[in-house]
Coordinates of C-alpha atoms (C1' of nucleotides) in Angstrom, one line a residue:
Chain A
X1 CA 26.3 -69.5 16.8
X2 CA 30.2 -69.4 17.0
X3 CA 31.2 -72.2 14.8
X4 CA 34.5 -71.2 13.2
X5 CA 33.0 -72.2 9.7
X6 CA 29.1 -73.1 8.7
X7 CA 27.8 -70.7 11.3
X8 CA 30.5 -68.0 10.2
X9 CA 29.2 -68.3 6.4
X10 CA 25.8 -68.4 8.0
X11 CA 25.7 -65.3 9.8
X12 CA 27.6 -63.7 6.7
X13 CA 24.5 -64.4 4.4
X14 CA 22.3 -63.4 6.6
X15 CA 23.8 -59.6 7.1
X16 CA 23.7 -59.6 3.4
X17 CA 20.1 -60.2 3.3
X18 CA 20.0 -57.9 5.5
X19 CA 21.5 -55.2 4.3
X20 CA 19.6 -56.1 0.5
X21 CA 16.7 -55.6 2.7
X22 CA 17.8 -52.2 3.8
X23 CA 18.7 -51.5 0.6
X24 CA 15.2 -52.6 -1.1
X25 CA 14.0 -50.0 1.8
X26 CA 16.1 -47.7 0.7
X27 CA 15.3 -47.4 -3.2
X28 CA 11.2 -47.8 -2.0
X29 CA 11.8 -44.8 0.2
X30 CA 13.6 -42.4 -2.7
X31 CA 10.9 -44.3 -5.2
X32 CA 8.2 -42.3 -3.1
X33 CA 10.4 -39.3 -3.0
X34 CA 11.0 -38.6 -6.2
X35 CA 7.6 -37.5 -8.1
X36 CA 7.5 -34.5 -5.7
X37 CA 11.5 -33.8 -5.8
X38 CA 11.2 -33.7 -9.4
X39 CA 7.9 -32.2 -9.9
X40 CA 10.0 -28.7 -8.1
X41 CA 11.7 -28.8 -11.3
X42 CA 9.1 -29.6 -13.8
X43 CA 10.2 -33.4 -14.3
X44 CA 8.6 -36.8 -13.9
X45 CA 10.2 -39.7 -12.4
X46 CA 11.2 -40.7 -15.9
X47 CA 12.5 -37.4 -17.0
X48 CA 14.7 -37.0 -13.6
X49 CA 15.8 -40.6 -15.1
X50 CA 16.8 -39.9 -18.4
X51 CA 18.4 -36.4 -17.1
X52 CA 20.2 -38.3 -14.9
X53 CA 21.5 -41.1 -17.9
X54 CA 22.3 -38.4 -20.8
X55 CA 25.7 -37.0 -19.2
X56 CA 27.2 -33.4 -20.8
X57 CA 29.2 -34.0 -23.9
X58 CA 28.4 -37.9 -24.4
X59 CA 25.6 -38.3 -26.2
X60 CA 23.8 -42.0 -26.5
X61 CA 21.5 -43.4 -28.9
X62 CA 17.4 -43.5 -28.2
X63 CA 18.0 -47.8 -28.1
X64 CA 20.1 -47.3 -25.2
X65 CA 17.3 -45.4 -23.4
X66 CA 14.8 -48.0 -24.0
X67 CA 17.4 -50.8 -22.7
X68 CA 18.2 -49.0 -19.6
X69 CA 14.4 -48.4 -18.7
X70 CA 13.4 -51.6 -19.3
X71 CA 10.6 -50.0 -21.8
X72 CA 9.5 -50.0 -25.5
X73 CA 11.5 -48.5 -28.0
X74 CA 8.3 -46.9 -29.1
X75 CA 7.8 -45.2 -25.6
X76 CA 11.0 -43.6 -25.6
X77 CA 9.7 -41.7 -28.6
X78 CA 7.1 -39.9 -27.1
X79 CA 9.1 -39.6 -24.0
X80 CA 11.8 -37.7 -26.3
X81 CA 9.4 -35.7 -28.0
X82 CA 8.0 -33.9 -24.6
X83 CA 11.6 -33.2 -23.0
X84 CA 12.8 -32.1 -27.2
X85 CA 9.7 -30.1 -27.0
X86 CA 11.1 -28.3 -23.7
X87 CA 14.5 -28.0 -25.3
X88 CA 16.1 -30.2 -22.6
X89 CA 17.5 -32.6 -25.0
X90 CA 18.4 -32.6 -28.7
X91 CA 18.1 -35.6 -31.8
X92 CA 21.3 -35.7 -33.7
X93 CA 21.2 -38.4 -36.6
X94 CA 24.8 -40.8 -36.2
X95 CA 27.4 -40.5 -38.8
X96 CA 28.4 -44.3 -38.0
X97 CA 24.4 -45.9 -38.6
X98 CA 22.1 -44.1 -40.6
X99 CA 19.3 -45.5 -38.6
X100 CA 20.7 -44.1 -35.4
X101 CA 19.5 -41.0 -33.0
X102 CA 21.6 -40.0 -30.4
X103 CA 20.3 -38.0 -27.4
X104 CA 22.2 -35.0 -26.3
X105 CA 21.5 -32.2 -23.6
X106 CA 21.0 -29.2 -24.6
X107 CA 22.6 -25.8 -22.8
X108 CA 19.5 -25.9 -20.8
X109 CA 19.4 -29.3 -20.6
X110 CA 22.6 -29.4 -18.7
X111 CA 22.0 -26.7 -16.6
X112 CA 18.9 -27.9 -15.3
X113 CA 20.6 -31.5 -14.8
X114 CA 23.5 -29.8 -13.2
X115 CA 21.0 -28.3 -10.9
X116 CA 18.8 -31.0 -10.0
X117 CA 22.3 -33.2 -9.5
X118 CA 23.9 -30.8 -7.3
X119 CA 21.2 -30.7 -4.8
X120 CA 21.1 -34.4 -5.0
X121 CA 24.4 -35.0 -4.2
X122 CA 24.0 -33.0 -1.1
X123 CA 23.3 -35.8 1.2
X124 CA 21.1 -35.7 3.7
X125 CA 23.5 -34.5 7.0
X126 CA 23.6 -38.4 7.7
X127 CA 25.8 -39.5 5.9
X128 CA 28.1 -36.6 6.0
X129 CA 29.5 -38.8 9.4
X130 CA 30.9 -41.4 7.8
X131 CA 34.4 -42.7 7.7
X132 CA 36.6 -43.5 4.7
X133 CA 36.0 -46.8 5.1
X134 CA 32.4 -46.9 5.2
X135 CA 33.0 -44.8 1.6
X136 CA 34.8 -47.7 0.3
X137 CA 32.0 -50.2 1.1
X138 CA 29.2 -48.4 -0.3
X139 CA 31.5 -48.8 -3.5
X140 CA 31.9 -52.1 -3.1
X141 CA 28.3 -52.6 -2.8
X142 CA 27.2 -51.0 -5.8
X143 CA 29.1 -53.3 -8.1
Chain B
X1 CA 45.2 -32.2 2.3
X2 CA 46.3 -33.5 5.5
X3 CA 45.3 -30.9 7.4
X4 CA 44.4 -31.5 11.3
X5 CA 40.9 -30.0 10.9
X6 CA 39.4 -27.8 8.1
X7 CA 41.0 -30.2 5.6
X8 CA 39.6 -33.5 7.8
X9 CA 36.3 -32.2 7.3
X10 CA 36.3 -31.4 4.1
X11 CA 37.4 -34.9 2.9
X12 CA 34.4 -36.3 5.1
X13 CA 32.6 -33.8 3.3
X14 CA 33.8 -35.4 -0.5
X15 CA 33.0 -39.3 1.0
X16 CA 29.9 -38.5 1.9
X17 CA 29.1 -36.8 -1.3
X18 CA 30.3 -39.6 -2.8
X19 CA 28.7 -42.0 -1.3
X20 CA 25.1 -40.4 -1.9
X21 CA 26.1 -40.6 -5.3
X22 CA 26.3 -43.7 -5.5
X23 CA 23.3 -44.9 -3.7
X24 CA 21.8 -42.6 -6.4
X25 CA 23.3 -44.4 -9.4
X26 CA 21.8 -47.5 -7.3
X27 CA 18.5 -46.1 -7.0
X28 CA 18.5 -45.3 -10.3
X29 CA 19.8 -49.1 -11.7
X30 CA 17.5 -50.2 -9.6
X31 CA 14.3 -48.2 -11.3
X32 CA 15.9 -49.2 -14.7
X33 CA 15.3 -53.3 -13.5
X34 CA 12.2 -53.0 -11.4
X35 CA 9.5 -52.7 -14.5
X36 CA 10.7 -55.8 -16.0
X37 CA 11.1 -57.4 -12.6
X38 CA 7.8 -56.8 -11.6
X39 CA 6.0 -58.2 -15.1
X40 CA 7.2 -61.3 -14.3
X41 CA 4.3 -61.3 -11.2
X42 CA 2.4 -59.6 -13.3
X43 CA 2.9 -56.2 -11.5
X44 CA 3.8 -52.3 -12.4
X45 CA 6.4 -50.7 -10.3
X46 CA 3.7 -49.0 -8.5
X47 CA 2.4 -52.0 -7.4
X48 CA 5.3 -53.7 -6.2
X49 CA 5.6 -50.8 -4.3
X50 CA 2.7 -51.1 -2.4
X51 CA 2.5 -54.7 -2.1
X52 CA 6.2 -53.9 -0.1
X53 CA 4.3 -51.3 1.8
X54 CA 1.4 -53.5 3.2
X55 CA 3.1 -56.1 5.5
X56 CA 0.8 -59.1 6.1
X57 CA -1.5 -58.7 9.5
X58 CA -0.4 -54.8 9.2
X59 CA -3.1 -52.9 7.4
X60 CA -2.8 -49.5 6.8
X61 CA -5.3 -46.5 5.8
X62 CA -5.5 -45.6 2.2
X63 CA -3.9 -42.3 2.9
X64 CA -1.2 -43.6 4.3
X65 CA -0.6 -45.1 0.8
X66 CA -1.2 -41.5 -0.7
X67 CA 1.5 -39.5 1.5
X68 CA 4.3 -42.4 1.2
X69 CA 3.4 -42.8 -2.9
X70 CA 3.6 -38.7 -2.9
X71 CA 0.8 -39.0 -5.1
X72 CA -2.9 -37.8 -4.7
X73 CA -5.8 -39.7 -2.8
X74 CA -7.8 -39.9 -5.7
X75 CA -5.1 -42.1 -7.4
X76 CA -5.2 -44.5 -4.7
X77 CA -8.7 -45.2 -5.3
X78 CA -8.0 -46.8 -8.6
X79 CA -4.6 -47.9 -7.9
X80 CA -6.6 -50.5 -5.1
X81 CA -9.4 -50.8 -7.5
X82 CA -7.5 -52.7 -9.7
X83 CA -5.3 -54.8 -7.2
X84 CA -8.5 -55.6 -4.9
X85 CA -9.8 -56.8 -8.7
X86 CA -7.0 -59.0 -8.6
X87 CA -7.7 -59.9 -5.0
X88 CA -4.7 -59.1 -3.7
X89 CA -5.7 -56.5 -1.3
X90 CA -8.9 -55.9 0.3
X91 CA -10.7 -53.0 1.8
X92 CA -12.1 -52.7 5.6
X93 CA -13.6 -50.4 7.2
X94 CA -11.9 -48.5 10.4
X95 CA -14.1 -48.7 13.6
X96 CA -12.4 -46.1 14.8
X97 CA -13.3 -43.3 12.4
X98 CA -15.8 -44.6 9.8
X99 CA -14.4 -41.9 7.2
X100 CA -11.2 -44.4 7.1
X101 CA -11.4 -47.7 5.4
X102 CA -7.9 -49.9 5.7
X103 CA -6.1 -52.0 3.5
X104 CA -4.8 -55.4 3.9
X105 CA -3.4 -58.2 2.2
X106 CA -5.5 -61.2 1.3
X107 CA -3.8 -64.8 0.9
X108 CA -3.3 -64.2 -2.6
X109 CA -1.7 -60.9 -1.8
X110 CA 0.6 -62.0 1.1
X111 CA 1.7 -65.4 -1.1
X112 CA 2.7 -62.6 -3.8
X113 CA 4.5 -60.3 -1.7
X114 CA 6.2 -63.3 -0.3
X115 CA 7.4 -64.8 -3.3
X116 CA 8.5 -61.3 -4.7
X117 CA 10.3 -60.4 -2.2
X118 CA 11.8 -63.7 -1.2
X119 CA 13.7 -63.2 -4.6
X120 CA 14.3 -59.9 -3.8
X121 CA 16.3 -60.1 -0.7
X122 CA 18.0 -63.4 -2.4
X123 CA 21.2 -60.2 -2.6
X124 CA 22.8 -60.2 -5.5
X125 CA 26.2 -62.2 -4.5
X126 CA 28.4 -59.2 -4.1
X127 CA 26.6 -58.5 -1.0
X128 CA 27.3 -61.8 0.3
X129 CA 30.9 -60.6 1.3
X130 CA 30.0 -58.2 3.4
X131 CA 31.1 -58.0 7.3
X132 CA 28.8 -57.2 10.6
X133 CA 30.2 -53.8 10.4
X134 CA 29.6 -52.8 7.2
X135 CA 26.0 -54.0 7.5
X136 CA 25.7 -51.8 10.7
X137 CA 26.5 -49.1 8.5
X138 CA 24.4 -49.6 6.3
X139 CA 21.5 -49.1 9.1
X140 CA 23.1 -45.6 10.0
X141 CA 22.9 -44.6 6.4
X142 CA 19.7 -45.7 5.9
X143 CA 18.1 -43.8 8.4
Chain C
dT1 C1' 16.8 -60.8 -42.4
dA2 C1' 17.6 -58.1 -38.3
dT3 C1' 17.7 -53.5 -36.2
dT4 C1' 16.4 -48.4 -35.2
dG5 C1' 13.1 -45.4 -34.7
dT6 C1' 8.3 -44.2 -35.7
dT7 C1' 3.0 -44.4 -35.6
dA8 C1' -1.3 -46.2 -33.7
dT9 C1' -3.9 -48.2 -29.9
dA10 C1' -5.2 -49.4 -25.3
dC11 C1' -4.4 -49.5 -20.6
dT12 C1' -2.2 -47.8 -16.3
dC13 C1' -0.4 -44.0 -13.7
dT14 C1' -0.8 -39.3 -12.0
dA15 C1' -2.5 -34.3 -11.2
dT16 C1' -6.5 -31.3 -10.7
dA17 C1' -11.0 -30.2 -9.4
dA18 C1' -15.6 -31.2 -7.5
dC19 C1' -18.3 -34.2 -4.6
dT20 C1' -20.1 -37.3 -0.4
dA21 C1' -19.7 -38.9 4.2
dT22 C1' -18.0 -38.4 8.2
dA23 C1' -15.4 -35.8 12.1
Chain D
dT1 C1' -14.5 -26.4 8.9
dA2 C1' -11.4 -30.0 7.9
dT3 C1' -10.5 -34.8 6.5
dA4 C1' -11.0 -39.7 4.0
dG5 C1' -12.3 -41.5 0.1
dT6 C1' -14.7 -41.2 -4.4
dT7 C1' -15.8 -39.7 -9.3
dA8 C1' -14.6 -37.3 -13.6
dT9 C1' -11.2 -35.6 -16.7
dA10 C1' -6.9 -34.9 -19.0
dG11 C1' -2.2 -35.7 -19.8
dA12 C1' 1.9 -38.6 -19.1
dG13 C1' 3.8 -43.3 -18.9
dT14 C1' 4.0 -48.0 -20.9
dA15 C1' 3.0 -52.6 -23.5
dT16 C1' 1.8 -54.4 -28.1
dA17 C1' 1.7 -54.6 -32.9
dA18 C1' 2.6 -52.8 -37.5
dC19 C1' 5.5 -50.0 -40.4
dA20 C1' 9.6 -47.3 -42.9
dA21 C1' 14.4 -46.8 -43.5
dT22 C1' 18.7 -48.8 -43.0
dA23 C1' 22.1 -52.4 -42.0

DNA sequence: TATTGTTATACTCTATAACTATA
DNA sequence: TATAGTTATAGAGTATAACAATA
């Protein structure tokens, strides 16, 4: 157990799996969150996703949607129609590829993002005691 | 910027921000990889998700699974038909209050959620350089 | 030929309401 | 009366295949 080498790399893999663990419980525990965070606002897990991906002023194309999901191009279609329909987002043909749509918010469409971000980003009281260093980690980590 | 106090806080104030940012970005990565993850086993996010919430010899009433999924009771119903189909989970009735019937894993089930999350906590390298302290706060944050 | 986005189809997921059986 | 689970229904999400326009 304090072996200067094997056990050291040992007990090193084994706080990583722990902390993926952690993590896993982590992303389960928002995952069960977020239909009824998002429903305050109108918005489906998805639709809190894709508001989340389409930043202000940097418009992407429809594909990149579908990569990012890991769905069907044809999905994001339908999934575009009901948030253009709610003027959230807006088509905008590319000047570079003809066969290109990129996605942009709208006004309202940046607002609500804007709104539904800023409460996100107020964490919850825990992790307002953390040190610089812990910061630096958690950026570490999400390489 | 340097302030004794006001200043201090506010800083601790921007790192924790920060940092809830970016286990947001991770949650969201995270829910962009999961549906293709899961189709390898054959399973939709949702159901990863549960088969993470039933822990082998650890049943758990059906509306337990309603609460932590934020979703209705009548979704559950279907949600198990399909995986009890797939005879993964299996449905018992509660002797202590014979409204309640409990779910647990069958040997199919806990040999899936084994192997799926066997990969999953296989972390994914970055986390393997990681020290005891910064997986002890990664307990606090998770809290 | 390959790629972007669309339509069509079927199945899963989710929200709502009404119902049964227990408590 | 209140709660656990079910049924029924409708809309949203998602996988598959076929198609039009463009590269």
């Amino acid at each position: 157990m304090t072996t200067k080498n094997g056990e050291a790399m040992k007990i090193g893999e084994q706080n990583a799996c722990r902390a993926w663990q952690l993590l896993m419980r982590f992303f389960f525990m928002q995952r069960g969150h977020l239909p009824s965070w998002g429903a305050r606002f109108g918005l489906s897990p998805v639709q809190c996703h894709v508001l989340h991906l389409i930043e202000p002023g940097q418009p992407i194309p429809m594909s990149r949607l579908a990569e990012t999901l890991s769905c069907d191009a044809s999905n994001v279609t339908g999934l575009v129609d009901r948030l253009e329909a709610r003027g959230l987002v807006r088509r905008q043909p590319s000047a570079a590829d003809r066969r290109v749509k990129v996605l942009e918010l709208t006004a309202a469409g940046a607002r609500l993002r804007s709104t539904v971000f800023d409460r996100m980003t107020k964490p919850p009281e825990s992790l307002e005691r953390l040190s610089a260093d812990e910061q630096r980690m958690l950026v570490k980590i999400l390489k």
